[in-house]
PDB file of C-alpha atoms in Angstrom:
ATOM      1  CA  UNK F   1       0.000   0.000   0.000  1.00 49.00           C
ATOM      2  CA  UNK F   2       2.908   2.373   0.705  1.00 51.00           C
ATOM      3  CA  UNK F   3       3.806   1.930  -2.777  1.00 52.00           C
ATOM      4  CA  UNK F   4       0.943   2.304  -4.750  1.00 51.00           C
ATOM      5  CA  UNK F   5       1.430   6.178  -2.575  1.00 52.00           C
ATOM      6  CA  UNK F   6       4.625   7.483  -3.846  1.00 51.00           C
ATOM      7  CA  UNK F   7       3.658   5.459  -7.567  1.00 52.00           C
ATOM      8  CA  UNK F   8       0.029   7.510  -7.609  1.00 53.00           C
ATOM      9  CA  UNK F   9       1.627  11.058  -6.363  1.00 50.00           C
ATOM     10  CA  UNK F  10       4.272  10.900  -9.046  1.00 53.00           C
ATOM     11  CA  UNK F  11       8.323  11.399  -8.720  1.00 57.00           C
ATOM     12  CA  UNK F  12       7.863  14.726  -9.022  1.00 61.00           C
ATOM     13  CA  UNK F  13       5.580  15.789  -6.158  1.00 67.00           C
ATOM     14  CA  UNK F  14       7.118  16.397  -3.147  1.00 72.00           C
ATOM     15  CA  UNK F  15       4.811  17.186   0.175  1.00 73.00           C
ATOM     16  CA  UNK F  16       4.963  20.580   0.968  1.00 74.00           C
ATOM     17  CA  UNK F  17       7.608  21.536   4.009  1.00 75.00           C
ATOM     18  CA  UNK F  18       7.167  24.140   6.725  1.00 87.00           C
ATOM     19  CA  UNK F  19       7.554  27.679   6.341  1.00 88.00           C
ATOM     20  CA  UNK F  20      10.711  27.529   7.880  1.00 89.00           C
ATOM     21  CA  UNK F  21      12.310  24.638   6.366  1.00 90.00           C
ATOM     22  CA  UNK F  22      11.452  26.369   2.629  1.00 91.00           C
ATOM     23  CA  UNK F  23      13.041  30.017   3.916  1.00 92.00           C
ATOM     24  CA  UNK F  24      16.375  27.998   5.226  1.00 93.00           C
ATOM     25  CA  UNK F  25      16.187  25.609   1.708  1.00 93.00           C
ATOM     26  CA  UNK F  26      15.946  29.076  -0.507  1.00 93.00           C
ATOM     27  CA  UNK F  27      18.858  30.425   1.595  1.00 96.00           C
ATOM     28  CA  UNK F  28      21.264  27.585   0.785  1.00 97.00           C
ATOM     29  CA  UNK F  29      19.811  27.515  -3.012  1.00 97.00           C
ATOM     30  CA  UNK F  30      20.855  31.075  -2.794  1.00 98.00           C
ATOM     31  CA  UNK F  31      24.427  30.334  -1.587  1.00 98.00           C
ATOM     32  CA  UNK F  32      25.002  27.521  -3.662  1.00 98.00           C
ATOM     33  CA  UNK F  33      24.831  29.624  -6.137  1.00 98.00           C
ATOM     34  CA  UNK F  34      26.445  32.715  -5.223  1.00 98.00           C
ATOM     35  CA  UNK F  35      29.446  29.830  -3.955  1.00 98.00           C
ATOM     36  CA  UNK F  36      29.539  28.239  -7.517  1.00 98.00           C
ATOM     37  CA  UNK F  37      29.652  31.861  -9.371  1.00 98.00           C
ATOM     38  CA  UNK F  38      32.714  32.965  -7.589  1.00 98.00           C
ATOM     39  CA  UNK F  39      34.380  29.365  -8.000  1.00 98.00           C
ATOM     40  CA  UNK F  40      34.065  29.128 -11.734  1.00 98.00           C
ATOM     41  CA  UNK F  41      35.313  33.414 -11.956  1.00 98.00           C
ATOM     42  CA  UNK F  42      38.339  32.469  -9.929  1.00 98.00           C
ATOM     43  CA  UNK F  43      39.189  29.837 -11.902  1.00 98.00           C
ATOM     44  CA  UNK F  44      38.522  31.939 -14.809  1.00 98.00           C
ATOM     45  CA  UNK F  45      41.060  34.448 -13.696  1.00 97.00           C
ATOM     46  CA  UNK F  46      43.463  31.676 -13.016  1.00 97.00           C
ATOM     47  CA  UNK F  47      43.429  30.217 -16.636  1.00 96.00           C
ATOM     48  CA  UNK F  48      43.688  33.867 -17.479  1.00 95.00           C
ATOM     49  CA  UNK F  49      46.863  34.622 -15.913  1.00 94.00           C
ATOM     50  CA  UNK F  50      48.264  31.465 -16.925  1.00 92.00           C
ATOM     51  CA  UNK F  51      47.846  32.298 -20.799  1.00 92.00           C
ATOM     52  CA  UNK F  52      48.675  35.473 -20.649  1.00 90.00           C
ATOM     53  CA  UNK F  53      52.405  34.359 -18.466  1.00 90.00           C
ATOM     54  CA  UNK F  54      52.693  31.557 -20.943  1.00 87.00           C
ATOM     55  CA  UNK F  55      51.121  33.202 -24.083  1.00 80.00           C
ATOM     56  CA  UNK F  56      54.591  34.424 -25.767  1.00 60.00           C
ATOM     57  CA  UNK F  57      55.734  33.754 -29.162  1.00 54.00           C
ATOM     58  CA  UNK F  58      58.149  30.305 -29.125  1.00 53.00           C
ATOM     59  CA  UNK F  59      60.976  33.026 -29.605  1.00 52.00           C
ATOM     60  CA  UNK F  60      60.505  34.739 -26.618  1.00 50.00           C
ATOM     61  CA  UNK F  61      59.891  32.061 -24.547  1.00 49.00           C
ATOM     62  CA  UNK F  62      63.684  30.900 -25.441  1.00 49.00           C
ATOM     63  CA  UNK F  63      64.841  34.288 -24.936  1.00 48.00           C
ATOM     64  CA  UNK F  64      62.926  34.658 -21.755  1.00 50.00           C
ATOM     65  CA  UNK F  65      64.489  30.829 -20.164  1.00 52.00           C
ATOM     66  CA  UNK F  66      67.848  31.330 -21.431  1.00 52.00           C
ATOM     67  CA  UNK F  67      68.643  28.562 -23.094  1.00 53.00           C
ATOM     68  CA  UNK F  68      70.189  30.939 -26.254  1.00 54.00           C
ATOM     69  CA  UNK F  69      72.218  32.833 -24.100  1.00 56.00           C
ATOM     70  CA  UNK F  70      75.304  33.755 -24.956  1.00 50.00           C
ATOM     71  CA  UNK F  71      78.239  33.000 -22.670  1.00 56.00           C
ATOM     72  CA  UNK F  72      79.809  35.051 -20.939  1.00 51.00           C
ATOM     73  CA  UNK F  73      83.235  33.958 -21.903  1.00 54.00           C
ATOM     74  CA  UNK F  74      82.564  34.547 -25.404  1.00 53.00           C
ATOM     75  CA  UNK F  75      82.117  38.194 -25.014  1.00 55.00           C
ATOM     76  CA  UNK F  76      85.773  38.678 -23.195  1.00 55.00           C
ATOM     77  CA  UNK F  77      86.760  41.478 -26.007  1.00 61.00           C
ATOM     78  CA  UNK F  78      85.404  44.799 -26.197  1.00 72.00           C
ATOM     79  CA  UNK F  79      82.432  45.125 -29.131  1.00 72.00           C
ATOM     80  CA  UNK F  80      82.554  48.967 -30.774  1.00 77.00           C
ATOM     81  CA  UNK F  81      79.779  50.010 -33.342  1.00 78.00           C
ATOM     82  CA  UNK F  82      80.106  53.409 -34.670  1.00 80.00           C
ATOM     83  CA  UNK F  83      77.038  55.202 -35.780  1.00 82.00           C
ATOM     84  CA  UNK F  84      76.854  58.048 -38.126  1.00 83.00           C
ATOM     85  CA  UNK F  85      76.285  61.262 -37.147  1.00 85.00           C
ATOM     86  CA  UNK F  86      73.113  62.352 -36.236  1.00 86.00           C
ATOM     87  CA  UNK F  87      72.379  58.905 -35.995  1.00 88.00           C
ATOM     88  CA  UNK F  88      70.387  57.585 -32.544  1.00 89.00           C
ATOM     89  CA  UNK F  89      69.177  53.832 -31.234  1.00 89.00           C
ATOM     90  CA  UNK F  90      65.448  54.082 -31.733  1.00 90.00           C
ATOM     91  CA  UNK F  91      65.317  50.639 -30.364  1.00 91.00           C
ATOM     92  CA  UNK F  92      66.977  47.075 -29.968  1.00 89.00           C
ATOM     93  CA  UNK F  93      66.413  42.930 -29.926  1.00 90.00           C
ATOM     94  CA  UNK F  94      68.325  40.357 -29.007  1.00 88.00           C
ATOM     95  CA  UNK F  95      68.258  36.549 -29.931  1.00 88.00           C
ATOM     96  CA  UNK F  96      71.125  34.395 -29.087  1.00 84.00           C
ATOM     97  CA  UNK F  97      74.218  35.805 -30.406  1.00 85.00           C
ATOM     98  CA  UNK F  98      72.706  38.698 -32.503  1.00 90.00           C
ATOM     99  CA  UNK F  99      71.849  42.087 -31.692  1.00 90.00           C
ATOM    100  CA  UNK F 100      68.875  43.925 -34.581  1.00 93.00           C
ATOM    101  CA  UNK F 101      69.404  47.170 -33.831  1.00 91.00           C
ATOM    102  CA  UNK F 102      66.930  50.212 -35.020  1.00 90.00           C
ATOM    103  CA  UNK F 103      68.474  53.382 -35.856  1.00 89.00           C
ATOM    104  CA  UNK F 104      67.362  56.588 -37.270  1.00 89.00           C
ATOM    105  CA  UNK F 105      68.668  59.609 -38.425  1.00 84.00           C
ATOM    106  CA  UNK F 106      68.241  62.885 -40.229  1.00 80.00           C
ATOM    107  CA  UNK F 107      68.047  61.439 -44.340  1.00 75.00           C
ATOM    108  CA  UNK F 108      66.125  57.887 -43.026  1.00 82.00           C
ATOM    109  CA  UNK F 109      67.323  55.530 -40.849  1.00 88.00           C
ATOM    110  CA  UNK F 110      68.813  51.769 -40.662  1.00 90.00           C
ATOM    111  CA  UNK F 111      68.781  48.751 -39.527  1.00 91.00           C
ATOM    112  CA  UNK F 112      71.234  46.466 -38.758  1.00 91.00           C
ATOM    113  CA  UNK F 113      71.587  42.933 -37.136  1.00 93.00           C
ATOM    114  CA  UNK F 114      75.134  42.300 -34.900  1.00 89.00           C
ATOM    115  CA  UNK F 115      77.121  39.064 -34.236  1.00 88.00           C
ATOM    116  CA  UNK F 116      77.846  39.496 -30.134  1.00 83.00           C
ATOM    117  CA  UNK F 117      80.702  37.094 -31.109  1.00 82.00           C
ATOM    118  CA  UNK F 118      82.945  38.624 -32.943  1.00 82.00           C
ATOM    119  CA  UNK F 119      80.997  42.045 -33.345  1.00 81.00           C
ATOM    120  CA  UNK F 120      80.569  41.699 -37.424  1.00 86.00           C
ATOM    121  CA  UNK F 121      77.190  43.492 -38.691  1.00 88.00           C
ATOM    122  CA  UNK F 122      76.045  40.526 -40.204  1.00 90.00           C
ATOM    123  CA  UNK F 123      73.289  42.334 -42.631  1.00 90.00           C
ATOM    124  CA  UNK F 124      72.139  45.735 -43.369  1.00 89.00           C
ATOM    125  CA  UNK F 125      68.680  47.568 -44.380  1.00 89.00           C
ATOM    126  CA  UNK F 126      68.686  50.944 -45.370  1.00 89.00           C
ATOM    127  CA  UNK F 127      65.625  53.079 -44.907  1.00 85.00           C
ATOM    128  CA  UNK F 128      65.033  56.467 -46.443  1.00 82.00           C
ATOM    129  CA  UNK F 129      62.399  58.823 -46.578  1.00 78.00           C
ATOM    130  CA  UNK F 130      60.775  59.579 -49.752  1.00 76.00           C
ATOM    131  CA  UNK F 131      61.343  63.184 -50.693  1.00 75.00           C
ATOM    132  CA  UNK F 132      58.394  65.071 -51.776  1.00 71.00           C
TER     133      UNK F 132
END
């Protein structure tokens, strides 16, 4: 006889609860939810800061661990470039052994790409401003 009860009201019907016992069950519904929200934003932001720490190019990431460093021993000599005049570093990369540097000037500008090694310029790009 029990069973023919719970088969006739259906899986779905629950008897109703007290007052009190609905208030406390909408309270923990409530922070359930508010619980789950800031779980799944924090580990939002973690997977955020974890691509953006790890989201380099492959070449910066060897720059960045050092495996293409370059010796100190190698570099025992003194390296001089001479620029021309008027000529200033607009900016500079390095990978490995080489040095690109960016320069400009007053007719255009340059740039060249260094061997720390032995100091050669091992290419050249001249850049000049079209005259009107």
């Amino acid at each position: 006889m029990a069973a023919d009860k719970f088969t006739e009201a259906g899986e779905g019907d629950e008897p109703a609860l007290d007052p009190a016992a609905e208030r406390l069950r909408g309270k923990l519904v409530r922070f359930m939810i508010v619980n789950l929200l800031i779980v799944f934003g924090l580990v939002i932001l973690v997977v955020g800061v974890l691509i953006y720490r790890n989201g380099g190019s492959d070449g910066q990431r060897e720059i960045a661990d050092g495996s293409n460093a370059v010796p100190l021993g190698d570099l025992t000599a003194d390296r001089r470039l001479t620029l021309r005049q008027g000529e200033t570093i607009e900016s500079l990369s390095a990978e490995g052994h080489r040095v690109t540097l960016h320069l400009s000037g007053d007719g255009g500008g340059r740039i060249l790409q260094v061997d720390l090694r032995d100091g050669r310029v091992l290419g050249a790009i001249e850049i000049e401003r079209a005259r009107p």
